[in-house]
Every structure is written in C-alpha cells, then in structure tokens.
Coordinates of C-alpha atoms and ligand atoms in Angstrom, one line a residue:
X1 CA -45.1 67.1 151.8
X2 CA -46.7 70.5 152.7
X3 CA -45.5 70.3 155.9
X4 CA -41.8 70.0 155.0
X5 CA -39.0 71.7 152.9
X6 CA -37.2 70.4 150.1
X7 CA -33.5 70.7 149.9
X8 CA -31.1 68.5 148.7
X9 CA -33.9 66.2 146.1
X10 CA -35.2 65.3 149.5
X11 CA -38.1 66.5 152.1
X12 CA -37.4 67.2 155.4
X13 CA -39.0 68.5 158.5
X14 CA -37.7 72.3 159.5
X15 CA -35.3 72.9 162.3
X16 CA -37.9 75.1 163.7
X17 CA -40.3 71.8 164.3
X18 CA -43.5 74.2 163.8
X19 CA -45.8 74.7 160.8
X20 CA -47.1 78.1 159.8
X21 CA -51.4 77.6 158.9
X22 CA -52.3 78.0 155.1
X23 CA -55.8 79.9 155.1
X24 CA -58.7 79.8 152.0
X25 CA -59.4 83.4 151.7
X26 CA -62.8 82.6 150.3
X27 CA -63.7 81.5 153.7
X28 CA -60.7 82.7 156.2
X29 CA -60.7 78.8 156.9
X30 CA -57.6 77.1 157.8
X31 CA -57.2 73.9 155.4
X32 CA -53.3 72.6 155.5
X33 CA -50.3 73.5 157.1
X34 CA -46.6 74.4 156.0
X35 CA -43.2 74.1 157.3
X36 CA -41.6 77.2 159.3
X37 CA -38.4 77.4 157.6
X38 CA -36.0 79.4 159.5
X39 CA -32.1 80.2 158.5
X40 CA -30.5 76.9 159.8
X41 CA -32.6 75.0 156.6
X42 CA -31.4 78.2 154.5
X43 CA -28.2 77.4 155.5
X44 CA -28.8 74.0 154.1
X45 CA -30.5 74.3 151.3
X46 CA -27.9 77.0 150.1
X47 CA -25.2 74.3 151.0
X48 CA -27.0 72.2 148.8
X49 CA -27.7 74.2 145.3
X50 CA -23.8 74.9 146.2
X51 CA -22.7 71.1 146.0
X52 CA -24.9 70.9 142.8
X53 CA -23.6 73.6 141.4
X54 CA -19.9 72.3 141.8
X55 CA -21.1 68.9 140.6
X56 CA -22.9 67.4 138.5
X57 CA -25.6 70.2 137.6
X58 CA -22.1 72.6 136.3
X59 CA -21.4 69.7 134.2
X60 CA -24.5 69.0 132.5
X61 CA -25.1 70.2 128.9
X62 CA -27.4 73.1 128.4
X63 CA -29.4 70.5 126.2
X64 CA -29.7 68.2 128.7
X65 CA -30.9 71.1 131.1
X66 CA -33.5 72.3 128.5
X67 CA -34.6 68.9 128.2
X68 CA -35.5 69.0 132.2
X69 CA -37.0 72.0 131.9
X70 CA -39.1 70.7 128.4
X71 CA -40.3 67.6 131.0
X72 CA -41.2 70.0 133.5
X73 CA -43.6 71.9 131.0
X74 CA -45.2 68.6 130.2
X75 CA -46.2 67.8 133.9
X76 CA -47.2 70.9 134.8
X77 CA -49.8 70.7 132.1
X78 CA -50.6 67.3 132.7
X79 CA -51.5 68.4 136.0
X80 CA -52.9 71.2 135.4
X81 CA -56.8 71.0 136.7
X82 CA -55.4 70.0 139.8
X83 CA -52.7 72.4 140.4
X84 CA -55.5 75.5 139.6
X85 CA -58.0 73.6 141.9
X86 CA -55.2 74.2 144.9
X87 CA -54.1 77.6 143.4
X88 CA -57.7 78.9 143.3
X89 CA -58.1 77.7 146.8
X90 CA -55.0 79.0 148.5
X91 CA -55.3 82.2 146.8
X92 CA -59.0 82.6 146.7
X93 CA -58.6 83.5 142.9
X94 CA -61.3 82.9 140.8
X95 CA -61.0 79.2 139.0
X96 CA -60.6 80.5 135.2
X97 CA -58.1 83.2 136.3
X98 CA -56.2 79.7 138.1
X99 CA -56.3 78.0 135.0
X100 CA -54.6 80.9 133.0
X101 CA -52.1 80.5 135.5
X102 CA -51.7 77.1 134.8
X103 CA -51.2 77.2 131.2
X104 CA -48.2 80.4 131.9
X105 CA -46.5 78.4 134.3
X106 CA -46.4 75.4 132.0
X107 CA -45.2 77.6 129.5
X108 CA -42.3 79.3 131.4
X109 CA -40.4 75.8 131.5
X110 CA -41.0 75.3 127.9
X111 CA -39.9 78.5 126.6
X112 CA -36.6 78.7 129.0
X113 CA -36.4 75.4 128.4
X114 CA -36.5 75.4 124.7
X115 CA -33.6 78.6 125.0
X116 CA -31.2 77.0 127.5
X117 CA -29.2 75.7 124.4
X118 CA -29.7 79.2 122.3
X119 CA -27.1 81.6 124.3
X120 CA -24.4 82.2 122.1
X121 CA -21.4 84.1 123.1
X122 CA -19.6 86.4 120.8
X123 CA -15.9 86.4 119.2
X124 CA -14.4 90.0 119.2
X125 CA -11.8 91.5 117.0
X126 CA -8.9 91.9 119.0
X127 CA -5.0 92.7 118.5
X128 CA -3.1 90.4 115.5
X129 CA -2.8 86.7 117.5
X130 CA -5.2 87.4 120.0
X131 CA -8.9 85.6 119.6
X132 CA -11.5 86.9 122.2
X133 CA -14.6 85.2 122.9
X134 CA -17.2 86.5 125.4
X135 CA -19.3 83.5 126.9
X136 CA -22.4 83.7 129.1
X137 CA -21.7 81.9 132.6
X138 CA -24.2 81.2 135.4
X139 CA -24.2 83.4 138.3
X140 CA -23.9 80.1 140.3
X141 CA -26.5 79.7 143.3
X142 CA -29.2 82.5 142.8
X143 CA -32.1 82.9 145.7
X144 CA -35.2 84.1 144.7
X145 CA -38.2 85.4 146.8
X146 CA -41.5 85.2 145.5
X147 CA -44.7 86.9 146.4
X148 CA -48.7 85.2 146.6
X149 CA -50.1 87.0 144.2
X150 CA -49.3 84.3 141.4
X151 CA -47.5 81.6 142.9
X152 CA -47.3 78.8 140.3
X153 CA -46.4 81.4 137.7
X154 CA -43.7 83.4 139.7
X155 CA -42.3 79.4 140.4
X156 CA -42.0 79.5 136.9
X157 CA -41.1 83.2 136.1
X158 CA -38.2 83.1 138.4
X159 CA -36.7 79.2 138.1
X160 CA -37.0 79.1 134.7
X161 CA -34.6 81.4 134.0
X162 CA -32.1 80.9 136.3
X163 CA -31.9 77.0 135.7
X164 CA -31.6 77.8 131.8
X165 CA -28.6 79.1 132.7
X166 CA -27.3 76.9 134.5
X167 CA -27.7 78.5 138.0
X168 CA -28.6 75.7 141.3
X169 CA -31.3 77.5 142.9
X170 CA -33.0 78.4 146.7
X171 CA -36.5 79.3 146.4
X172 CA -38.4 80.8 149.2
X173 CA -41.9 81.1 148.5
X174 CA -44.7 83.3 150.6
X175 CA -46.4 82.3 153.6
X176 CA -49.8 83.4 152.8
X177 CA -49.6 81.0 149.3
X178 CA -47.7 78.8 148.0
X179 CA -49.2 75.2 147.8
X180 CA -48.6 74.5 144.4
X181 CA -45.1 76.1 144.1
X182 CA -44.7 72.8 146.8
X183 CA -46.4 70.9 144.4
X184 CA -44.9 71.9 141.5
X185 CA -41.6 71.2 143.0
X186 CA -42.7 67.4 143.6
X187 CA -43.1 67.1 139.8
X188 CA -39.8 68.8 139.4
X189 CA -38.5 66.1 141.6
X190 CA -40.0 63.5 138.8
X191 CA -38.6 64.6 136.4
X192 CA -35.2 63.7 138.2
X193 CA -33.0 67.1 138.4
X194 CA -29.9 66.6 140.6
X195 CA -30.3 66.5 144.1
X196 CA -29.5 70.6 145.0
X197 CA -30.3 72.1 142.4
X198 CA -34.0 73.5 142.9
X199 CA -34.4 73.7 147.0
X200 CA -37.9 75.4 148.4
X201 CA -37.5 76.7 151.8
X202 CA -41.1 78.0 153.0
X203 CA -41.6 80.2 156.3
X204 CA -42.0 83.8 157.1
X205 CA -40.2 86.8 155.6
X206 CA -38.7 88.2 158.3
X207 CA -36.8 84.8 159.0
X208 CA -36.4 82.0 156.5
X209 CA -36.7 85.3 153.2
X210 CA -34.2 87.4 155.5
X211 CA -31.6 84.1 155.8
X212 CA -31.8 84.1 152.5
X213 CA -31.4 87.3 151.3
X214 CA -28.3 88.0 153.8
X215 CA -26.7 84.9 153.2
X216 CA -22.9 84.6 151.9
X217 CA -23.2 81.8 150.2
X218 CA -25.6 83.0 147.3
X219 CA -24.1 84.7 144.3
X220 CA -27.6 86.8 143.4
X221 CA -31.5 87.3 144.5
X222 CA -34.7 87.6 142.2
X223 CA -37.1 89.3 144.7
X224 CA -41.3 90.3 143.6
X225 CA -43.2 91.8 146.2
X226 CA -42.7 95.4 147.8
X227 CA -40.7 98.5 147.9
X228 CA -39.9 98.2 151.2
X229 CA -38.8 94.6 151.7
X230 CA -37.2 95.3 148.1
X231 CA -34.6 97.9 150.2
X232 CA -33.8 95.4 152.1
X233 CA -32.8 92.9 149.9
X234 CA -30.7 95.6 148.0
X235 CA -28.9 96.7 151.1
X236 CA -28.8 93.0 151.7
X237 CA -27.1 92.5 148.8
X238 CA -24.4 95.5 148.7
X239 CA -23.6 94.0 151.6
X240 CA -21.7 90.9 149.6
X241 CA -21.5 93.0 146.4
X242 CA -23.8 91.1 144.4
X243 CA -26.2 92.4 142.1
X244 CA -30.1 91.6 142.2
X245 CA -33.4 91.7 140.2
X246 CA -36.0 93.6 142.0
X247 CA -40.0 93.6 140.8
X248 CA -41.7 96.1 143.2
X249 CA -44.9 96.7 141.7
X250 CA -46.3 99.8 140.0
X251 CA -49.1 102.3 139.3
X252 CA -49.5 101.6 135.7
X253 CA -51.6 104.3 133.5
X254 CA -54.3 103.2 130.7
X255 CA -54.5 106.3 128.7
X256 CA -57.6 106.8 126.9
X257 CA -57.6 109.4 123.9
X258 CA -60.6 111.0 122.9
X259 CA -60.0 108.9 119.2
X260 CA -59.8 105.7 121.4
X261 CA -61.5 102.5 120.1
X262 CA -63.7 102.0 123.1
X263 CA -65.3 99.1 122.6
X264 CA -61.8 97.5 122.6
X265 CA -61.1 99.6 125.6
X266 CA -63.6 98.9 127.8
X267 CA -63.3 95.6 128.6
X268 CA -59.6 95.4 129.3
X269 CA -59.1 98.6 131.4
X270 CA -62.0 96.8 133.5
X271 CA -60.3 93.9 133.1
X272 CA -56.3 95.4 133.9
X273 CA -58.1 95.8 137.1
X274 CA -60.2 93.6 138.6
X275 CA -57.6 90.8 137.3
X276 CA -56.8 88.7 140.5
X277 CA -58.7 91.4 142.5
X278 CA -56.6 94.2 141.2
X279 CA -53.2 92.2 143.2
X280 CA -51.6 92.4 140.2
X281 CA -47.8 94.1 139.6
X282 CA -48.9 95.4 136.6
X283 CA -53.0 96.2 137.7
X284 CA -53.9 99.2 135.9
X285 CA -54.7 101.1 138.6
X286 CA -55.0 104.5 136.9
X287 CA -57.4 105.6 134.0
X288 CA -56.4 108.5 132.1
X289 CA -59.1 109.8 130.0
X290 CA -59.2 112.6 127.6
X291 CA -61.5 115.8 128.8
X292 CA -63.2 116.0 125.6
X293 CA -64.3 111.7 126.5
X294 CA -64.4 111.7 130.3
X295 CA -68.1 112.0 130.7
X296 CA -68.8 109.4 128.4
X297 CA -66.5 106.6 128.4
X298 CA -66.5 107.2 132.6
X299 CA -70.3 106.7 132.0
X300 CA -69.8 103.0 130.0
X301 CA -66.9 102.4 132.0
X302 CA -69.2 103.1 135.7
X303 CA -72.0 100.5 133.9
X304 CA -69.5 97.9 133.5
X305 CA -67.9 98.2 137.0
X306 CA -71.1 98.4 138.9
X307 CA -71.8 95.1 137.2
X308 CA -68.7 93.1 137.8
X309 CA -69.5 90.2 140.0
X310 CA -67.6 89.2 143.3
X311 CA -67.6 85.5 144.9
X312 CA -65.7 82.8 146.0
X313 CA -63.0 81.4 144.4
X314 CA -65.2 78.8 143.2
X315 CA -67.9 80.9 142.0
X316 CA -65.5 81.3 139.6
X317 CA -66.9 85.1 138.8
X318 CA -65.3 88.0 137.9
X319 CA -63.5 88.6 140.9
X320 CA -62.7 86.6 143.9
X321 CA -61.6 88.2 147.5
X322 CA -58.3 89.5 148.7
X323 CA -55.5 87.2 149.9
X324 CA -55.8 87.7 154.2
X325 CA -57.3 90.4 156.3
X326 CA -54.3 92.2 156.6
X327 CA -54.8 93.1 152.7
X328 CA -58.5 93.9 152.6
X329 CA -57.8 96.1 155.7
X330 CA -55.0 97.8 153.7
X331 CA -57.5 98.3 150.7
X332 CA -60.1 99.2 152.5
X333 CA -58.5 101.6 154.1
X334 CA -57.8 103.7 150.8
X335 CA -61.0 103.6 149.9
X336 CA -62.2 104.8 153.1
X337 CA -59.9 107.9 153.3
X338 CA -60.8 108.6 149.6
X339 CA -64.4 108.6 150.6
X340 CA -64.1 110.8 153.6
X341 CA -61.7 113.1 151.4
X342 CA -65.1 113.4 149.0
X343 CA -63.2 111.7 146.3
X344 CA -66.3 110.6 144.3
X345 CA -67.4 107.4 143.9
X346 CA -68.4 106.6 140.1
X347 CA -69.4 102.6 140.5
X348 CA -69.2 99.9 143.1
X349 CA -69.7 96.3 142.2
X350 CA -71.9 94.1 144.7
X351 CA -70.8 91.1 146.5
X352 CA -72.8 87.8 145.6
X353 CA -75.1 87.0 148.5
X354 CA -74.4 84.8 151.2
X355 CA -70.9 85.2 150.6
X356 CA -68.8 83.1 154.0
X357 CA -68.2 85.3 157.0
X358 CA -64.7 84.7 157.1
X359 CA -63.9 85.8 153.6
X360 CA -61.5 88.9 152.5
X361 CA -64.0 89.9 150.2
X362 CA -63.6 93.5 148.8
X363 CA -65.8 95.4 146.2
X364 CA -64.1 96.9 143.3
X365 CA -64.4 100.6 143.5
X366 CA -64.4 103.1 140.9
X367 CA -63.6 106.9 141.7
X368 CA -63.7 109.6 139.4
X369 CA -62.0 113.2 139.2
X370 CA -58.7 111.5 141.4
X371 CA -56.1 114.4 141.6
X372 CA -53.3 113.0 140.3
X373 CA -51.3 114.6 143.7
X374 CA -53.9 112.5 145.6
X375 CA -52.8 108.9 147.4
X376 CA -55.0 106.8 145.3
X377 CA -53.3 108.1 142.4
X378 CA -49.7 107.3 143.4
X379 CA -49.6 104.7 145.4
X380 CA -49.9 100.6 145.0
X381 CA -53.5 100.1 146.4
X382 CA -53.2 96.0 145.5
X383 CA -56.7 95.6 145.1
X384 CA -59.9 96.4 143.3
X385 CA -59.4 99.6 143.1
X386 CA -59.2 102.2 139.9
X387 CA -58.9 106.0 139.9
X388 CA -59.9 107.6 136.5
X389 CA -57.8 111.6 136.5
X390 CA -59.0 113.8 133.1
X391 CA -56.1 114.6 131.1
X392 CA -56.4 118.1 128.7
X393 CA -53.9 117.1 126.1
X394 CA -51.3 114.9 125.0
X395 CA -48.6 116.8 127.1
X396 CA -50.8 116.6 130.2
X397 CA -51.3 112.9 129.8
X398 CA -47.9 112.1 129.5
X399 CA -47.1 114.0 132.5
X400 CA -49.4 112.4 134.8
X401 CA -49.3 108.9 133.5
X402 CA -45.1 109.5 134.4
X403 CA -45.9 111.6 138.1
X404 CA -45.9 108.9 140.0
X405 CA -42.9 107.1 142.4
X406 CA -43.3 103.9 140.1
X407 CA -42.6 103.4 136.7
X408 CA -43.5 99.5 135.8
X409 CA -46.2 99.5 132.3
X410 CA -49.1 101.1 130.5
X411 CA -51.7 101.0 128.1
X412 CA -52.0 103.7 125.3
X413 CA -55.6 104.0 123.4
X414 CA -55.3 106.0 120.2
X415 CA -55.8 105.4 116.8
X416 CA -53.3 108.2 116.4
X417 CA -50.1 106.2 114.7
X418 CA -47.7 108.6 115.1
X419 CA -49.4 110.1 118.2
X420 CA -49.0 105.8 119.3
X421 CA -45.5 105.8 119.4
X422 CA -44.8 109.9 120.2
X423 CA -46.2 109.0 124.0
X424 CA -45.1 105.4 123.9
X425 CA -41.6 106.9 123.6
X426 CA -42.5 109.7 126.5
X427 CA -43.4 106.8 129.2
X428 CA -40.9 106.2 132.1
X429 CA -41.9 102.6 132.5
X430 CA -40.6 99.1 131.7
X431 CA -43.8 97.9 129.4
X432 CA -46.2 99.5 127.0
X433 CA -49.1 98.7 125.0
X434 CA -50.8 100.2 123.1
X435 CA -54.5 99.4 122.5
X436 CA -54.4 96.0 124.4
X437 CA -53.0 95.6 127.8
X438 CA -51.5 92.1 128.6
X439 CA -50.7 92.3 132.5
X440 CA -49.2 89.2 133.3
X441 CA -48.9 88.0 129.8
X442 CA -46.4 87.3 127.4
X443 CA -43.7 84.8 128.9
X444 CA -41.7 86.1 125.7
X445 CA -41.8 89.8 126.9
X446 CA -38.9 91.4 129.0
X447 CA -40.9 92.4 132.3
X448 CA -39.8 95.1 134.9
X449 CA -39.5 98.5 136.1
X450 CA -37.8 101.5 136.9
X451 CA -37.7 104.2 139.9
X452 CA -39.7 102.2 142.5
X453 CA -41.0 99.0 140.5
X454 CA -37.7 98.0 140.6
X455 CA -34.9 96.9 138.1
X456 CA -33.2 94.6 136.0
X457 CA -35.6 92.5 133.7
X458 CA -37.2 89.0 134.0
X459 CA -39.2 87.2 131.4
X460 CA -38.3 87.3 127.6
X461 CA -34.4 86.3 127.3
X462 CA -33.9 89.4 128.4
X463 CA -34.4 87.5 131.9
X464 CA -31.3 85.3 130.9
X465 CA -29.0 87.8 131.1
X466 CA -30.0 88.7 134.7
X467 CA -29.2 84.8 135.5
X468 CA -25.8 85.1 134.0
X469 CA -22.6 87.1 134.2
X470 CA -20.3 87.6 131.0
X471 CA -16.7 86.6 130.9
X472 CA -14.1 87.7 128.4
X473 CA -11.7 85.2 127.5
X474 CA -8.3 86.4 125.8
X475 CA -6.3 83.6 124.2
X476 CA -3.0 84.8 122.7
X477 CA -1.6 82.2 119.8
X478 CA 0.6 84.5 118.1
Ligands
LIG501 P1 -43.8 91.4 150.9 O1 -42.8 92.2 150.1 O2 -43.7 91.4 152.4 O3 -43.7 89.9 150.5 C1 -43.1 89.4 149.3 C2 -42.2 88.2 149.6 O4 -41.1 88.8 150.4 C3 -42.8 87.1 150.5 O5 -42.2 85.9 150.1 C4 -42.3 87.4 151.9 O6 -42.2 86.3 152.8 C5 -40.9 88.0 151.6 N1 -40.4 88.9 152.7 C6 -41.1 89.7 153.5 N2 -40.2 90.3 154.4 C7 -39.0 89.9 154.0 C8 -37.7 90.2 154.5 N3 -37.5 91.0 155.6 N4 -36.6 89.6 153.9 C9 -36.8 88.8 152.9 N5 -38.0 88.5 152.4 C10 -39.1 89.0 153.0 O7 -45.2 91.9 150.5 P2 -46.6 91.8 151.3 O8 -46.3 92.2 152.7 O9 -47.1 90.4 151.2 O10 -47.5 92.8 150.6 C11 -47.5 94.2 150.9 C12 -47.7 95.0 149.7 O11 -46.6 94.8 148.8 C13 -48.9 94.7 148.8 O12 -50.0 95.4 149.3 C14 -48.5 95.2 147.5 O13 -48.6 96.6 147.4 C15 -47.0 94.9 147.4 N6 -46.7 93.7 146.7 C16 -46.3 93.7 145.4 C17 -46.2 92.5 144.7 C18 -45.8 92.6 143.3 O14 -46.2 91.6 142.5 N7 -45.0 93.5 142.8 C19 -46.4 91.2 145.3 C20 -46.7 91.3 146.7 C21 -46.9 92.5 147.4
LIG502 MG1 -44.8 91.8 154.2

C-alpha cells in the first residue's frame, strides 16, 4: 500500500512507475518506499473527488457524514500504538510526543465529526413577501497540501474539516513523511466513504503538490508548510480565482514579565520549544523577558536547557533529531552564523552517547542578548533553537514581540489582569495565551496567522467556514 496512491476507494501504482525512499531520521536509514505521484494521477484523483462530489457524497446527509467521520475517530484510536510506532519512526519524533499525536488526530474526526450536522444557516429580514435564507455550501473538491512536521494530525486538521462540510477531497501529503497519513487512509477506506471522496496522491512538491495546486478542476487548497511555496499556491490560485487557506509558520513570542509565575513558566517556554525539535508552526522561538528578570529566569531557564536530553526516536527523550539533512544543515547553519556573529550562547543540551551516524541529530541551543533586528530573531529557524531579547517595559515588549515578518501566536506571563489582556489586545498574531502555551493543542481553537504565517483559519469551526462558501437564497411568495 505504501507504494501506491489512493484515488477513486482504490490503490493504484503511479503513472510515473518509480517510488520516492522514506528515510528514519534517527538513523538516516532507508526503511519503505512510496509512490512518485506526478500530475497525470492528480489529474485522476481530482476526476475522482469530482464524480463523488456530483454523486453520491453531495447527496449524503450531513449525519450520515458525521457518522463517517465519528467511525474514523474510533479506528484511529484503536490503532493508535501502532500508528505512533510508524509516526515516531518516519519522523524521528520522540514516542510520547507520537502518541499525543495520536490521540489529536483521533480527535479531529470526532469533533468535525460530531459538528457536520451543527451548521445552521440564517433567515434574514427582507422586503414584505420575500423570505431569505443564507445556507452554508461545500466549496466542492478542496486540495490540501500538508507538511511532515505532524502528519497524522495535519491528515486530520485539514480532512476533517473539509469533509464535515461536505467537500470530496485530494490530499497530497509530504515526501519526507507521511506513512501513517497512508495508513490512516486505509482505515478511512474501512469505514466505507464513497469511492472519491478522500484521494492521497504522494510524491514530490514540485510535481504531484504543483499538479495540484494549479489544477482547474479544484474549487480551493489548504496548504501548511512555507512562505515561499505558500506564494505559489496563492498565485496558483488567483490564477482560477479561488480562494485558499495558507499556514506558513511563525516566530511566536513568550513574554515573560518581571511578576511572571516562573515555575509555571519554565517548563513550557522549554517546552514551546524543544516540542518535536522546535519543527513546530507555532515553536516559541523567541523569549522575551523583562530587564528587571533577565538574569535570573535566563539563569533557571539555561539549567533547564543544558539538561534537556536528545536521542532517537525511540529513546523516547526529550527531544528526538530533525526530519532529513537538508533541515539540520538549515538549523545548523543559524546557529553557526549566530555563533560567529558573537551572539552568546546561554545553554546547549548534549546528545545521548552513541547516538547512529546517520542521524539528523541537532542540540537545542539557547542564546541570550538576540537583537531583535538580528536573523535569529525574525526568522523561522524550525528547530531547537530559542533566542531570549530583554524587553524594558510593557511598550517595548509589545513592540518586539510584533517586529517580526510573521504574526501566527504567543504566550503572555503576568499576573497583571488588566496588564493580561492590555498586550493580549496589542499582539498582531492569530493565537494568544496567556500563562500557558498550547502549541499544537486545542482541536476546538481557531488556528492561523497573519502577515507571513498566513491566512484564513483552520481548526475550531472557525475552520468550517474556510471549507464552505455561503449562498443567499431569495424566495418571493408575495
Ligand atoms: P515546503 O513548503 O516545501 O513543504 C510543505 C509541503 O508543500 C510538502 O507537502 C511539499 O511537498 C509541498 N510543496 C513543496 N513545493 C511545492 C510546490 N512547488 N507546489 C506545491 N506543493 C509544494 O517546506 P519544506 O521545504 O519541507 O521546509 C522548509 C521550511 O518551511 C522549514 O524549514 C520551515 O521553516 C517551513 N515549514 C513550515 C511548516 C509549518 O508547519 N508552518 C511545515 C513545514 C515547513
Ligand atoms: Mg521544500
């Protein structure tokens, strides 16, 4: 099944013949093999979701769809030791942080599933004999491109959605990962959804993800990854008029106050970090701490840094290595130019001993004193990487957390109320917590960005609207 593409409730062998290798980045090992998709199985697969959508999947009830989805849920968590057993291993994320994953994906098809039957429209007041009612359509066939980072949860994040309302889908999955989203779809497969209406078309960005961004026959695209392949699909879209969702990651601020609660602190700006090796949309990459504080929660924060733990995926520790070398080289290189540049080092964890050759392992790093003009403090690392700037004041803070091209979430840490929701109000960002930080959390939470992370929302039901278009309908009885 790995080695094939599933369009039309079927698998099948791509046009192309060939198989792109799937590599364990705890070991740089090759272990299986997936199909090289290219844009005649786009074509398709898009033919496909189109037929479904026209037939029998437009004409099923949205009960009947939620009860899918519900089923869906149900294997997921049946299976889900196995399906974090493959995730950890394709992604080289740490088992525990796997089975998280698990437990959101599962949840995605309950809690879209459980809504499909909740959209209501509305009934406006209109002219004497007129009744207007505004329903919520599907968009029809949505496309949606999904990055490695998470790829069980992003199968979920994305589909979920889109089927709730309706929509027959084309999925195209990333090269580096994405053996349980193939999984996942063979229990979607048992659970019997019409032939069309989920298709998963793996291969390589530039040629099955650029079929399907470009091509006619899709009425929107969901796209996670970066800014620049998140151009394209815009441009890809104008091109047929059609609106997308766009998650391009972010530089997210955890803003420390000098009346923080640290204890509380502590442990989650570490963890907003080092969370799937800091390749994380919403990694706190940034700390901003207070003047008055910086010595001394920099201090506890260094301690806990230098201690965090790096191994295979199966180590299970706190942190596992990077997805392929292309990615450690990209993070590595930050760190090095920081280093040259005299940026200071505060803390760097160790790697476990013996660790295999072939691994992407990279130490999490923690520099202090980061201008907040300087590259590490503005753009995406995507790794184990934090950079703590000193803020004077509340003004300052706000200004720095907000300087940067992104604008996706942050974490506030006051015990200021009013001073809580004064800079929760000033952020330019999609998301903000204040004194917690959920990154990847909270199926129930509308997700997304502004500036360069992106727009339009996913997650919450917020992400329902994205999957469907409104239509006014004017009946004149006189
Ligand atoms: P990417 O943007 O190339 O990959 C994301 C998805 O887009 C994959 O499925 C890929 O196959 C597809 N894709 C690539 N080129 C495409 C094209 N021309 N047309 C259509 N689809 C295409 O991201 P990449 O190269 O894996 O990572 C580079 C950087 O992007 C990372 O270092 C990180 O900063 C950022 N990123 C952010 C993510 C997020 O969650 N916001 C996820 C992945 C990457
Ligand atoms: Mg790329």
């Amino acid at each position: 099944m790995n080695e094939q593409l599933y369009i039309d409730g079927a698998w099948r062998k791509p046009v192309s013949g060939q198989t792109i290798p799937v590599v364990c980045p705890s070991d740089g090992k090759e272990f299986a093999r997936i199909a090289r998709g290219t844009a005649g199985d786009v074509d398709a697969a898009v033919a496909a979701a189109r037929r479904a959508y026209e037939g029998p999947w437009g004409k099923t009830t949205a009960l009947e769809r939620g009860r899918l989805m519900m089923k869906v849920g149900v294997k997921i968590a049946e299976h889900a030791e196995e399906l974090a057993q493959l995730e950890a291993r394709d992604t080289g994320k740490p088992l525990k942080q796997a089975r998280a994953d698990m437990v959101a994906a599962a949840r995605y098809f309950e809690f879209y599933g459980a809504a499909s039957d909740k959209v209501h429209g509305e009934v406006i007041p209109f002219l004497a004999g007129y009744t207007v009612m505004v329903k919520h359509d599907p968009r029809g066939v949505t496309g949606h491109i999904i990055p490695w980072n998470y790829p069980a949860q992003m199968f979920g994040r994305t589909l979920a959605p889109a089927l709730a309302c309706g929509n027959a889908t084309v999925l195209k999955p990333a090269e580096e990962a994405c053996l349980t989203v193939l999984r996942i779809t063979e229990l979607v497969h048992e659970v019997g959804f019409p032939p069309g209406v989920v298709n998963v078309v793996t291969g390589y960005g530039e040629e099955a993800g650029a079929a399907l961004a470009s091509h006619p026959g899709i009425d929107f695209i969901a796209f996670t990854g970066s800014p620049g392949v998140g151009t394209l699909i815009q441009k890809a879209s104008a091109e047929h008029h059609r609106a997308c969702v766009l998650e391009l990651g972010g530089k997210s601020p955890q803003i420390v106050f000098e009346d923080a609660p640290f204890e509380t602190a502590l442990p989650v700006v570490v963890n907003a970090i080092v969370q799937n090796a800091g390749q994380t949309c919403s990694a706190g990459s940034r700390v901003l701490v207070q003047r008055s504080v910086y010595d001394r929660f920099m201090g506890m924060l260094a301690e806990r840094f230098a201690r965090l733990r790096v191994g295979t995926h199966d180590m299970d520790l706190d942190c596992g290595p990077l997805i392929s070398a292309v990615q450690r080289d990209r993070v590595q290189g930050f760190v090095q130019a920081a280093r040259k540049e005299g940026v200071p080092v505060l803390a760097e964890a160790q790697l476990a001993p013996n660790l295999p050759a072939g691994g992407y392992y990279a130490a999490p790093v923690l520099f202090g004193n980061v201008p907040p003009t300087h590259t590490l403090a503005r753009e995406e690392v995507f790794g184990p990487v934090l950079s703590a700037i000193p803020f004077e004041d509340e003004a300052d803070a706000v200004r720095i957390a907000n300087g940067t091209p992104f604008g996706l979430a942050a974490g506030i840490w006051t015990r200021d109320g009013t001073r809580q929701l004064r800079v929760a109000n000033a952020m330019r960002c999609g998301q903000v917590f204040v004194n917690g930080y959920g990154a990847g959390g909270g199926i129930e939470l509308p997700f997304g960005g502004i500036k360069r992370s992106g727009h339009g929302r996913e997650k919450g039901l917020e992400a329902m609207r994205e999957f469907s278009v409104v239509k006014t309908i004017v009946i004149n009885h006189g």
